[in-house]
Every structure is written in structure tokens, then in C-alpha cells.
Amino acid sequence: MEKNIKKFKLHPVQILSLGFAIVILIGAILLSLPISSVDNNYTNFLDALFTSTSAVCVTGLITIDTGTYWNAFGQCVILMLIEIGGLGFMSLTTFIAVLLGKKITLRDRLIMQEAMNTFKIEGLIKMLQYVLGFTIIIQLAGAVLLSTQFIPQLGLSKGIFFSIFHSVSAFCNAGFDLNGNFNSLTGYANNSIILLTLSFLIIIGGLGFTVIIELYNFQKKKKLSINSKIVLLVTGTLIIIGTILMLCFEYENPETLGMMNAKDKLLNAYFAAVTPRTAGFNSISTDGMSMAGKFITIILMFIGGSPGSTAGGLKTTTVGILVLTVICVLKGREETEAFGRRFSKETVYKSFTIVAVGVMWVVIVTLMLTILEPQHSFINLFYEAASAFGTAGLSTGVTQSIGGLSKILLIMSMYIGRVGPLTVLFAIINRNKKKGYKYPEGKILIG
């Protein structure tokens, strides 16, 4: 009997995958109840499940308008799901256990290490305390800045709730908003305080907690790890190039930037480059974007944020390793190198595997959507598939009109994108131990 119990012990990646699924299911049940909707009626369970998945996976794609369909209770449930999804359910449950004085076992620490994507298990509890403290401070600071705009417009109580909700949603890279009618932030396209505050929250939340802690301690240690350097380099490059390309492609487009003055064009181009990094807000029409603008957005959504952050997608370091490997191969170097350091073959293989699995999944989902939703254009369906996998939440309006099977496909994409394609695969596949032998080398023609 004991042997059978040991066989059924779950691996950390399985616990992580199952934990997210349980939180999603609980959220779906709560949102389907009459106490969550404005009209006090039961909500279709698939729509409730879609909303819960989108919130826990900090995506932002919605089939039901958040600002007008859900009442205060429903919106608070969504807010809690966003916070749990952004920080990770293991982080919150561990913190509660610490507060209650319960012992944190080695197994708990291993699961936390997997959830927070860190290199070692030493100091995890202390790091968790820093992360939660930092999160509360940053979200409150964001809410205070946003309240200077929302309170005069909406009144005290509603303005405070709007400020807190959008601050949490931005920091957790969720992209949920309460403005109603699927308008997101298009009504604030000329409000620099709201757009800049939300963009800073998105960037900070998408950097990763390990990087944030290193930046905080930079004055003392005067150095950054290779991980932080890659994250900051790729993040900065994507924001700058994304802003320039958005300006170029949308500058004269009357449906997006064309009717704005120079300052608002730059502001909204910058926001359009930041928010696809898995945040999901939009200050200009996504459906009205040029084909080039949509394609750049798809690439940014697919890349996503950084490891150990609130963001999803392939991750900046994965793409960074990919590009560095290509450069090193072209230069004739045997190993991938950067900043005076080399990267192991295991890291390189893992990066290529993540990209390959991600590309294949998005291609398959796009193909299925073209079959299930033939009334929509290919680029818009590709856009939705990439948005779901990258947990970006940006939409061209397709998600609100799709059928049940298409919703299930996007639910699966959001889940895989948030938990991580390799984490999901490792949870499903029984990985064999390393072999004690090697096969003879085989030669094959490449290129």
C-alpha cells in the first residue's frame, strides 16, 4: 500500500499545473453563480470558465464585458484571480503558511522554486517576503497615481476601486479593464498619466522578481547576473524597436494614430509596443491597425515577458538565447556566448524546444480556428491565437463572437502560455532517466 502511495506522489511541475487548474475551476464556479452578475442570473459555465482562465492566466481575453456584465462581487473575484495568477498560487499559499507558523518542507521549496523560476532553493522564503512586499507597494503607488485621474471623473469610491483594479491588472500583466463595452483604454488615448503609469507597471511586472531584487540591490553589489543583463537588454530592445515600428506603420492610419498630434502619436506608439508584452490593454483600435501593425503586435505577444514574472509568452531570455545562438553559429563559435559568459547546451536546447513547441501550438490553434470560424480573416484569427498563448489579451474583436470549441482552444492556449509549454509537457510526459550510453554519431546534411 505504501509503495502504491509513493508511486502517486506528484512531481513539482505536476503540482504547479494542477494547482493552476484547481484555482481556475474554483473561479469559474464562483463567476457562474447569480451573485457575480449584474442581472443576478446564472452565467454560461463556458464563459465563466473562459473568464476565470483568462484572469488566472493573466491574459485579458474576454467573451463577456468585464465593466458592464459583472457586478462588484464578480469584479472582486476577477481581481483576486488576477492577483493569484500573477504572483502564483504557491507563493500566496506558502506566505499564508508562514504567517500561520507552519513548517515549509523541502518539497514545498522545490515547488516554489519551479513556480518562481529561480536557480536555487536557499533564501526562497525571504525572497517571497520581498516579492509580496514589493508587489503591494508598487500596486498601491500605481493606484495612487491612477486615482488622480479616476476619482475626479468617477467619484471617490468608484474611482478608488477603478484605480486599484487597473493597477493590479497592469502589474500582473492581465489587461482586464472596467471601462465597459470592450473599449479598453481607447477613451484615455490622450491621458499621459494613465498610459505612462500603466506602462511602467506592465514593464516592472514583466521583468521578473529575480531581476527586480537584483536591481534593488545594485547600489550595494554593483553588478548584475547574466540573466538580468539578458532580460534588460531584450526588454529594452523590444520596447524601442516596437515603438519605432508602430510609429512607422500607424503614423498616417486614421483609425489608430493618424488623427493625433505628435506627442500623442509617440505616447500611443510607445504604449502599443509595451502592452503586447502580455498586458492586454489598448489605447488605439487593434482591429483598425494596419496589417504590418498587427503582425508586429503578434510577434511582441508571442515573445511575452521574462521568466519568474507575472507575464507569459516564450519569455525574453528564451528569445535572447535563440538570437545569440544564431549569431555565434554564424561567427563560427562552438558555444553560445554573451557578456563574457557561455551558456550550456541544455539551456540552448531548452530554448529551441520552447520556441518550437510554442510555434507548433499557435500554428495548430490558428489552423483549427480558420476551420471553426471561417467568417473571420486569417490575420485576426492568428492574432487571437498568439494573444491567448502569449497571455497578452489583446483582441481584434474575434473572441466575443466565436463558438464553444474555439473558446475551449483559447482556454487551453491561455493555460499552456501561463504555466509554460515545457511545464505542461513535463507534467504529462513520463520523462526517462539519463542513459548511461551514447549512440554512434550520425551525419546528416543541413541547409
XYZ file of C-alpha atoms in Angstrom:
447
model
C 0.000 0.000 0.000
C 2.795 2.421 0.919
C 4.597 1.614 -2.348
C 1.438 2.415 -4.315
C 1.056 5.752 -2.476
C 4.668 6.667 -3.260
C 4.037 5.911 -6.933
C 1.248 8.500 -6.983
C 3.353 11.293 -5.488
C 3.204 14.267 -7.802
C 6.254 15.966 -9.268
C 6.580 19.747 -8.603
C 5.644 20.592 -12.224
C 2.529 18.411 -11.896
C 1.521 20.127 -8.641
C 2.062 23.511 -10.298
C -0.040 22.598 -13.344
C -2.782 21.020 -11.221
C -2.817 23.961 -8.788
C -3.490 26.477 -11.559
C -6.263 24.234 -12.921
C -7.953 23.990 -9.494
C -7.846 27.778 -8.969
C -9.338 28.263 -12.459
C -12.155 25.805 -11.702
C -12.998 27.463 -8.364
C -13.043 30.871 -10.071
C -15.299 29.552 -12.841
C -17.793 28.170 -10.325
C -17.942 31.477 -8.421
C -18.357 33.510 -11.623
C -21.115 31.240 -12.908
C -23.289 31.924 -9.832
C -26.021 34.624 -9.863
C -24.197 36.638 -7.144
C -21.480 37.537 -9.680
C -23.524 39.102 -12.487
C -25.351 42.437 -12.667
C -28.669 40.821 -13.661
C -28.366 38.136 -10.898
C -28.704 35.282 -13.396
C -26.533 32.189 -13.818
C -23.684 32.732 -16.290
C -22.980 30.179 -19.008
C -20.286 27.950 -17.448
C -18.055 28.010 -20.540
C -17.998 31.828 -20.473
C -17.323 31.768 -16.716
C -14.525 29.234 -17.287
C -13.095 31.379 -20.088
C -13.108 34.485 -17.854
C -11.588 32.604 -14.916
C -8.852 31.103 -17.108
C -8.115 34.499 -18.606
C -7.847 36.051 -15.121
C -5.721 33.309 -13.504
C -3.508 33.094 -16.595
C -3.319 36.937 -16.510
C -4.372 37.168 -20.150
C -7.241 39.612 -20.543
C -9.156 37.958 -23.386
C -12.873 38.097 -22.586
C -16.101 36.803 -24.083
C -18.198 38.908 -21.651
C -17.593 42.607 -20.984
C -15.929 42.984 -17.574
C -17.155 46.504 -16.890
C -20.855 46.012 -17.636
C -21.676 42.299 -17.147
C -20.106 41.550 -13.746
C -21.256 43.248 -10.545
C -18.912 44.369 -7.740
C -18.641 40.827 -6.337
C -17.840 39.342 -9.743
C -15.243 42.029 -10.414
C -13.647 41.392 -6.993
C -13.480 37.661 -7.793
C -11.730 38.505 -11.086
C -9.362 40.841 -9.222
C -8.431 38.077 -6.747
C -7.915 35.585 -9.567
C -5.622 38.056 -11.330
C -3.545 38.554 -8.171
C -3.310 34.809 -7.538
C -2.411 34.148 -11.169
C 0.153 36.939 -11.299
C 2.012 36.058 -8.123
C 1.396 32.312 -8.357
C -0.855 30.293 -6.072
C 2.157 28.586 -4.448
C 3.620 31.968 -3.435
C 0.402 33.008 -1.728
C -0.282 29.671 -0.028
C 3.314 29.484 1.219
C 3.125 33.032 2.570
C -0.112 32.193 4.423
C 1.555 29.055 5.828
C 4.490 31.167 7.075
C 2.097 33.625 8.729
C 0.333 30.715 10.454
C 3.691 29.410 11.688
C 3.611 26.192 9.674
C 6.838 24.461 8.649
C 7.848 24.788 4.992
C 9.206 21.426 3.830
C 11.895 20.783 1.209
C 9.168 19.602 -1.179
C 7.312 22.902 -0.722
C 10.526 24.791 -1.504
C 11.109 22.745 -4.664
C 7.587 23.578 -5.880
C 8.177 27.249 -5.052
C 11.450 27.160 -6.967
C 9.609 25.832 -10.015
C 6.827 28.408 -9.613
C 9.155 31.407 -9.126
C 11.656 30.171 -11.722
C 14.768 30.662 -9.579
C 18.182 28.979 -9.676
C 18.325 27.770 -6.056
C 16.079 26.987 -3.090
C 18.172 28.848 -0.490
C 16.541 32.055 0.715
C 13.248 31.370 -1.098
C 11.074 32.328 1.883
C 12.931 35.612 2.349
C 12.672 36.272 -1.389
C 8.938 35.550 -1.228
C 8.509 38.121 1.536
C 10.392 40.702 -0.544
C 8.286 39.878 -3.600
C 4.948 40.243 -1.795
C 6.055 43.427 -0.024
C 7.335 44.934 -3.267
C 4.148 43.936 -5.098
C 1.908 45.622 -2.533
C 3.995 48.832 -2.550
C 4.139 49.093 -6.354
C 0.449 48.331 -6.812
C -0.534 50.902 -4.171
C 1.776 53.503 -5.757
C 0.192 52.797 -9.152
C -3.302 53.039 -7.658
C -2.481 56.417 -6.062
C -1.277 57.839 -9.400
C -4.302 56.460 -11.253
C -6.674 57.812 -8.596
C -5.646 61.375 -9.509
C -7.418 60.744 -12.827
C -10.203 58.297 -11.944
C -11.551 59.928 -8.738
C -12.325 63.348 -10.349
C -14.053 61.511 -13.198
C -15.893 58.716 -11.350
C -16.246 59.867 -7.754
C -14.423 58.709 -4.615
C -15.487 55.065 -4.070
C -15.742 54.072 -7.733
C -12.550 55.991 -8.561
C -10.591 54.182 -5.824
C -11.870 50.774 -6.967
C -11.031 51.564 -10.607
C -7.533 52.688 -9.563
C -6.812 49.545 -7.526
C -8.288 47.201 -10.147
C -6.314 48.673 -13.061
C -3.091 48.936 -11.039
C -3.265 45.233 -10.100
C -4.309 44.288 -13.630
C -1.374 46.192 -15.143
C 1.289 44.960 -12.692
C 0.097 41.364 -13.133
C 0.088 41.899 -16.927
C -3.570 40.852 -17.037
C -5.106 43.577 -19.194
C -8.599 43.402 -17.651
C -10.333 46.783 -17.508
C -13.620 48.154 -16.153
C -14.300 50.816 -18.776
C -17.021 48.768 -20.460
C -18.169 47.969 -23.981
C -14.822 46.290 -24.833
C -13.242 49.746 -25.241
C -10.205 49.112 -23.006
C -8.237 52.408 -22.727
C -9.207 53.971 -26.057
C -11.041 56.706 -24.146
C -7.749 57.692 -22.450
C -5.539 57.858 -25.546
C -4.536 61.447 -24.728
C -4.114 60.914 -20.957
C -0.354 60.585 -20.435
C -0.634 59.967 -16.658
C -2.838 56.885 -17.067
C -0.915 55.440 -20.029
C 2.546 56.058 -18.554
C 1.546 54.749 -15.112
C 0.072 51.566 -16.572
C 3.024 51.076 -18.933
C 5.532 51.341 -16.058
C 3.500 48.833 -14.032
C 3.427 46.468 -17.030
C 7.196 46.729 -17.551
C 8.030 46.252 -13.852
C 5.657 43.280 -13.553
C 7.101 41.723 -16.710
C 10.779 41.952 -15.716
C 10.696 39.098 -13.215
C 11.095 39.235 -9.454
C 14.688 37.955 -9.531
C 15.683 40.849 -11.799
C 13.794 43.368 -9.657
C 15.594 42.214 -6.497
C 18.960 42.456 -8.274
C 18.172 45.988 -9.456
C 17.128 46.937 -5.923
C 20.457 45.652 -4.546
C 22.543 47.058 -7.425
C 23.890 50.024 -5.419
C 25.359 47.612 -2.850
C 26.694 44.855 -5.110
C 27.459 46.966 -8.221
C 26.834 44.013 -10.529
C 24.063 42.167 -12.309
C 23.790 38.490 -13.188
C 23.922 37.384 -16.811
C 20.200 36.555 -16.524
C 19.313 40.138 -15.565
C 21.530 41.576 -18.307
C 19.817 39.476 -20.977
C 16.349 40.348 -19.610
C 17.048 44.100 -19.552
C 18.748 44.080 -22.961
C 15.950 42.183 -24.723
C 13.178 44.114 -22.912
C 14.703 47.494 -23.783
C 15.339 46.460 -27.387
C 11.765 45.231 -27.896
C 10.247 48.412 -26.430
C 12.439 50.757 -28.506
C 12.126 48.837 -31.792
C 8.415 48.218 -31.158
C 7.763 51.930 -30.603
C 9.655 52.929 -33.759
C 7.874 50.342 -35.905
C 4.445 51.268 -34.525
C 5.138 54.912 -35.355
C 6.199 53.986 -38.881
C 3.297 51.641 -39.622
C 0.472 53.559 -37.919
C 1.590 57.200 -38.248
C -0.846 58.059 -41.058
C -3.524 55.474 -40.210
C -6.718 57.460 -39.395
C -8.108 54.522 -37.352
C -5.144 54.495 -34.937
C -2.518 57.275 -34.735
C -3.373 59.308 -37.842
C -5.683 61.879 -36.196
C -3.437 62.516 -33.134
C -0.880 65.258 -32.541
C 2.847 64.390 -32.490
C 3.038 63.963 -28.699
C 0.031 61.618 -28.527
C 1.323 59.652 -31.520
C 4.600 58.956 -29.715
C 2.816 58.168 -26.429
C 0.368 55.718 -28.012
C 3.010 54.101 -30.226
C 5.089 53.505 -27.086
C 2.057 52.094 -25.236
C 1.238 49.873 -28.237
C 4.798 48.481 -28.027
C 4.669 47.883 -24.253
C 1.195 46.403 -23.800
C 1.562 43.388 -26.172
C 4.228 42.138 -23.751
C 1.324 40.120 -22.256
C -0.600 43.055 -20.722
C -3.662 43.295 -22.976
C -4.634 46.961 -22.665
C -5.016 49.011 -25.841
C -5.306 52.782 -26.260
C -5.782 52.598 -30.043
C -8.040 50.367 -32.124
C -6.493 46.911 -32.533
C -8.899 45.945 -35.309
C -8.150 49.223 -37.096
C -4.383 48.607 -37.166
C -2.590 48.115 -40.462
C -1.572 44.579 -41.418
C 2.046 45.405 -40.506
C 0.972 46.817 -37.135
C -0.983 43.665 -36.330
C 1.936 41.446 -37.357
C 4.419 43.327 -35.145
C 1.931 43.056 -32.276
C 1.674 39.287 -32.843
C 5.480 38.958 -32.610
C 5.599 41.007 -29.391
C 2.733 38.989 -27.867
C 4.438 35.731 -28.804
C 7.703 36.764 -27.100
C 5.988 37.996 -23.927
C 7.729 38.958 -20.683
C 10.566 37.489 -18.625
C 10.950 34.312 -16.516
C 9.719 34.482 -12.927
C 7.465 37.443 -13.737
C 3.707 37.924 -13.983
C 3.956 37.708 -17.769
C 3.527 34.814 -20.191
C 4.788 34.041 -23.695
C 8.055 32.464 -24.795
C 9.976 34.819 -22.455
C 12.677 37.369 -23.272
C 15.578 35.132 -22.199
C 14.382 32.310 -24.467
C 14.399 34.622 -27.481
C 17.683 36.149 -26.333
C 19.387 32.734 -26.223
C 17.906 31.906 -29.623
C 19.309 35.070 -31.246
C 22.686 34.720 -29.509
C 22.970 31.100 -30.700
C 22.298 32.129 -34.306
C 24.914 34.904 -34.056
C 27.509 32.540 -32.544
C 26.847 29.894 -35.226
C 27.302 32.489 -37.977
C 30.562 33.616 -36.344
C 31.800 30.029 -36.240
C 31.836 29.702 -32.451
C 31.209 26.319 -30.863
C 29.165 27.613 -27.922
C 26.572 30.319 -27.278
C 28.243 33.288 -25.560
C 27.375 36.758 -24.233
C 28.831 39.244 -21.731
C 31.915 37.059 -21.213
C 29.838 34.008 -20.284
C 28.899 30.821 -22.145
C 25.567 29.023 -21.920
C 25.189 25.269 -21.501
C 23.863 23.121 -24.330
C 20.962 22.144 -22.073
C 19.882 25.825 -21.871
C 20.192 26.240 -25.642
C 18.242 23.011 -26.342
C 15.543 24.033 -23.875
C 15.192 27.459 -25.536
C 14.847 25.945 -29.017
C 12.336 23.387 -27.678
C 10.172 26.101 -26.080
C 10.141 28.102 -29.323
C 9.413 25.009 -31.440
C 6.557 23.850 -29.161
C 5.147 27.391 -28.964
C 5.223 27.900 -32.745
C 3.651 24.499 -33.387
C 0.877 25.118 -30.849
C -0.019 28.569 -32.222
C 0.031 27.217 -35.800
C -2.264 24.312 -34.842
C -4.687 26.593 -32.932
C -4.737 29.100 -35.829
C -5.429 26.275 -38.297
C -8.286 24.975 -36.131
C -9.739 28.472 -35.757
C -9.712 29.013 -39.537
C -11.799 25.841 -39.847
C -14.170 26.645 -36.961
C -14.501 30.409 -37.619
C -14.284 30.864 -41.443
C -16.130 34.197 -41.234
C -13.052 35.884 -39.735
C -9.855 36.824 -41.569
C -6.699 34.743 -41.169
C -4.655 37.590 -39.642
C -7.314 38.208 -36.967
C -7.505 34.517 -36.036
C -3.709 34.315 -35.941
C -3.785 37.420 -33.738
C -6.206 35.800 -31.247
C -4.226 32.541 -31.139
C -0.950 34.387 -30.438
C -2.681 36.624 -27.884
C -4.014 33.622 -25.961
C -0.707 31.721 -25.971
C 1.280 34.843 -25.057
C -1.336 35.633 -22.364
C -1.487 39.121 -23.867
C -5.251 39.536 -24.002
C -5.324 41.896 -26.976
C -8.176 41.164 -29.355
C -9.429 42.367 -32.714
C -12.985 41.613 -31.572
C -12.959 37.954 -32.667
C -13.142 36.413 -29.170
C -16.576 37.890 -28.436
C -18.159 36.124 -31.438
C -16.517 32.680 -31.518
C -18.172 29.332 -30.830
C -17.750 26.873 -27.956
C -14.958 24.747 -29.476
C -12.954 27.855 -30.344
C -13.334 29.104 -26.761
C -12.000 25.776 -25.467
C -8.990 26.054 -27.794
C -8.202 29.543 -26.488
C -8.702 28.379 -22.871
C -6.102 25.665 -23.470
C -3.763 28.188 -25.099
C -4.015 30.618 -22.181
C -3.335 27.812 -19.696
C -0.318 26.489 -21.611
C 1.027 30.007 -22.162
C 0.824 30.937 -18.460
C 2.007 27.692 -16.867
C 4.626 27.243 -19.588
C 4.641 24.801 -22.528
C 7.501 22.724 -21.088
C 5.951 22.669 -17.603
C 2.714 21.314 -19.054
C 4.556 18.747 -21.192
C 6.776 17.641 -18.287
C 3.639 17.242 -16.145
C 2.061 14.962 -18.762
C 5.052 13.046 -20.138
C 6.890 10.477 -18.037
C 10.500 11.581 -18.543
C 13.094 8.823 -18.672
C 16.288 8.978 -16.673
C 19.521 9.820 -18.495
C 21.016 6.945 -20.445
C 24.399 5.574 -19.413
C 25.463 5.229 -23.028
C 25.631 7.171 -26.316
C 24.765 6.092 -29.843
C 27.374 6.383 -32.609
C 27.368 9.788 -34.298
C 25.205 10.077 -37.386
C 25.806 12.556 -40.209
C 23.039 14.483 -41.931
C 23.043 17.305 -44.495
C 21.679 20.607 -43.158
C 20.604 23.693 -45.148
